[in-house]
Short mmCIF file of C-alpha atoms in Angstrom, two decimals:
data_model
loop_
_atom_site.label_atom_id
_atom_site.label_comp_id
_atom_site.label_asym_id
_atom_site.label_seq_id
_atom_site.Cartn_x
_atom_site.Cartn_y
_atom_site.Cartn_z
CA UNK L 1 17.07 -8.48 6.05
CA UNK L 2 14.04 -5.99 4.15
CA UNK L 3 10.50 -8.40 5.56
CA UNK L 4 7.52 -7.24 4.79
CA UNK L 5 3.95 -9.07 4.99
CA UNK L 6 0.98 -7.21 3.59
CA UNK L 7 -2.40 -8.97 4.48
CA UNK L 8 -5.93 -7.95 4.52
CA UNK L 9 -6.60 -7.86 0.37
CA UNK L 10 -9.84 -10.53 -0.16
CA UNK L 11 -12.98 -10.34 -2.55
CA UNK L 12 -15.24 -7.26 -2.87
CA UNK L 13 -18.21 -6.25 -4.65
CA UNK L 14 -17.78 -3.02 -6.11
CA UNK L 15 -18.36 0.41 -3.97
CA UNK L 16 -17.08 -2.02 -1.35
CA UNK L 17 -14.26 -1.66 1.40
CA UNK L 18 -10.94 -3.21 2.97
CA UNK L 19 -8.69 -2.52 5.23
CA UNK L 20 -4.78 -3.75 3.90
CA UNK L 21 -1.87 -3.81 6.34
CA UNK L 22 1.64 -4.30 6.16
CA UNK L 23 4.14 -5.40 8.72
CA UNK L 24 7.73 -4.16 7.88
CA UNK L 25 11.10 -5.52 9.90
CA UNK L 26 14.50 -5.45 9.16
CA UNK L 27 14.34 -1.78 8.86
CA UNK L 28 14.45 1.42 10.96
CA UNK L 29 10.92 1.82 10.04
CA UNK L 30 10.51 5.19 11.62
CA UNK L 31 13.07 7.08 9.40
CA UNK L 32 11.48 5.48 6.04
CA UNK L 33 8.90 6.94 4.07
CA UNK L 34 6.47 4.01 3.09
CA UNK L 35 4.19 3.79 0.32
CA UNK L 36 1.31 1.58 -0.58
CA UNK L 37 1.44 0.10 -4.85
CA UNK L 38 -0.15 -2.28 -6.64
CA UNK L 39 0.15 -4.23 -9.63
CA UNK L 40 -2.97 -5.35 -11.67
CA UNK L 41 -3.03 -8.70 -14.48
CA UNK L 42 -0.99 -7.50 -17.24
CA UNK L 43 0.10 -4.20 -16.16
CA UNK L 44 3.43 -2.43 -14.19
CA UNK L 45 3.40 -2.42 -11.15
CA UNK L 46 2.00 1.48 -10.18
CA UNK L 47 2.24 3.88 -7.28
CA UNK L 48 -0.66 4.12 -5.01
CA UNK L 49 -0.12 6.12 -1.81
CA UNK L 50 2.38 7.43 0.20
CA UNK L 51 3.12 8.10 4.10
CA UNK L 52 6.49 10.63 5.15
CA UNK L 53 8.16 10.13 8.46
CA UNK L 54 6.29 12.96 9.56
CA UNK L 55 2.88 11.79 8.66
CA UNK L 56 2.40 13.98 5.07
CA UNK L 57 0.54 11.98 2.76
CA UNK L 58 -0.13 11.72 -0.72
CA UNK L 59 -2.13 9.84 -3.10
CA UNK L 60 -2.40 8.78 -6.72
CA UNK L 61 -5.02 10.89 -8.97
CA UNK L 62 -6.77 7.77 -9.02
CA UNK L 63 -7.51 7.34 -5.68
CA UNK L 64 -7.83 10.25 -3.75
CA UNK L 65 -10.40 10.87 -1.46
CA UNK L 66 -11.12 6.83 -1.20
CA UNK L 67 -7.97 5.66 0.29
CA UNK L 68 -6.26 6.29 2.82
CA UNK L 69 -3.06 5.48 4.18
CA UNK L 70 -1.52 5.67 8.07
CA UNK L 71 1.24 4.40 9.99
CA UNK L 72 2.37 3.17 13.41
CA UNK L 73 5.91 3.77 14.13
CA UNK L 74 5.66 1.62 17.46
CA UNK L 75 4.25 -1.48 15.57
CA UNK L 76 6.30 -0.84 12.59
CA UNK L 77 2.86 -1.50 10.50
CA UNK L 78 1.45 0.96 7.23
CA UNK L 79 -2.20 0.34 6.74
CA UNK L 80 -4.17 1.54 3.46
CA UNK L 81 -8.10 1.82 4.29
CA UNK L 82 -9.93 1.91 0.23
CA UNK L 83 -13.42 2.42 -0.19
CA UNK L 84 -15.37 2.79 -2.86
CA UNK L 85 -13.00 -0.30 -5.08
CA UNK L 86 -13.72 -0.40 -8.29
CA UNK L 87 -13.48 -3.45 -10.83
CA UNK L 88 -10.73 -1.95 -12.08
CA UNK L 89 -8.62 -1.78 -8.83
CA UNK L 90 -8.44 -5.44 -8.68
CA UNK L 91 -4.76 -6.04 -8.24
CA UNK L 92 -2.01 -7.44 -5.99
CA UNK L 93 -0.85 -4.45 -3.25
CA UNK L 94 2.23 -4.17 -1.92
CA UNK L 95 4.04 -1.97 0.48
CA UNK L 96 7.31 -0.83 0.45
CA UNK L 97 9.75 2.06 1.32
CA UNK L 98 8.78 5.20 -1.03
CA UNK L 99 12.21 6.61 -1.31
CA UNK L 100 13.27 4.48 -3.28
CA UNK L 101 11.32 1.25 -2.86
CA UNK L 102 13.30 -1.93 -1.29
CA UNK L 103 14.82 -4.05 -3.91
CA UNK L 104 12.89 -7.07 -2.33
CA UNK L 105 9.26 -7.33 -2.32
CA UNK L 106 6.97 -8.84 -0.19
CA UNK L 107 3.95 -11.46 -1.47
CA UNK L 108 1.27 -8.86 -1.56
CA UNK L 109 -2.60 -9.15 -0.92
CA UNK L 110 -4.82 -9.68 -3.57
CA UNK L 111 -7.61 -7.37 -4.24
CA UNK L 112 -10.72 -8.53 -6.40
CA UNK L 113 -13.71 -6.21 -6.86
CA UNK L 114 -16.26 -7.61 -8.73
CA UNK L 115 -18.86 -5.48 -10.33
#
């Protein structure tokens, strides 16, 4: 059974940082390509970053060159390190596999940036 527990979201003032992580089980986690989304009040849920097997990453438009996302096949964790959070990027994040995402969904962590 899919588990995965993302922690690490809390309250920021804007041009602030946080470190989210996510620890994934029930899965060969080393063969998945994991990605990072997030789903703000009112909207779809949206795409935020993502992490191949191999390391490649890629990021949403919206994001790059403020977060970042890594891995640890040995602890079977994905970790997304954002700075600069805007107002606007207060949402719930989730992890999940990238290709194509698990059907079930952790909680999340809620982000709030306050301006």
């Amino acid at each position: 059974q899919v588990q995965l527990v993302e922690s690490g979201g809390g309250l920021v003032q804007a041009g602030g940082s946080l470190r989210l992580s996510c620890a994934a089980s029930g899965i060969i986690f080393r063969i998945n390509a994991m990605a990072w989304y997030r789903q703000a009040p009112g909207k779809e849920r949206e795409w935020v970053a993502r992490i191949m097997i191999e390391g490649t990453t890629t990021y949403a438009d919206s994001v790059k060159g403020r977060f970042t996302i890594s891995r640890d096949n040995a602890k079977n964790t994905v970790d997304l390190q954002m700075i600069g959070l805007k107002p606007e990027e207060t949402a719930v994040y989730y992890c999940n596999r990238a290709f194509p995402p698990y059907s079930s969904w952790g909680q999340g962590t809620q982000v709030t940036v306050t301006s």
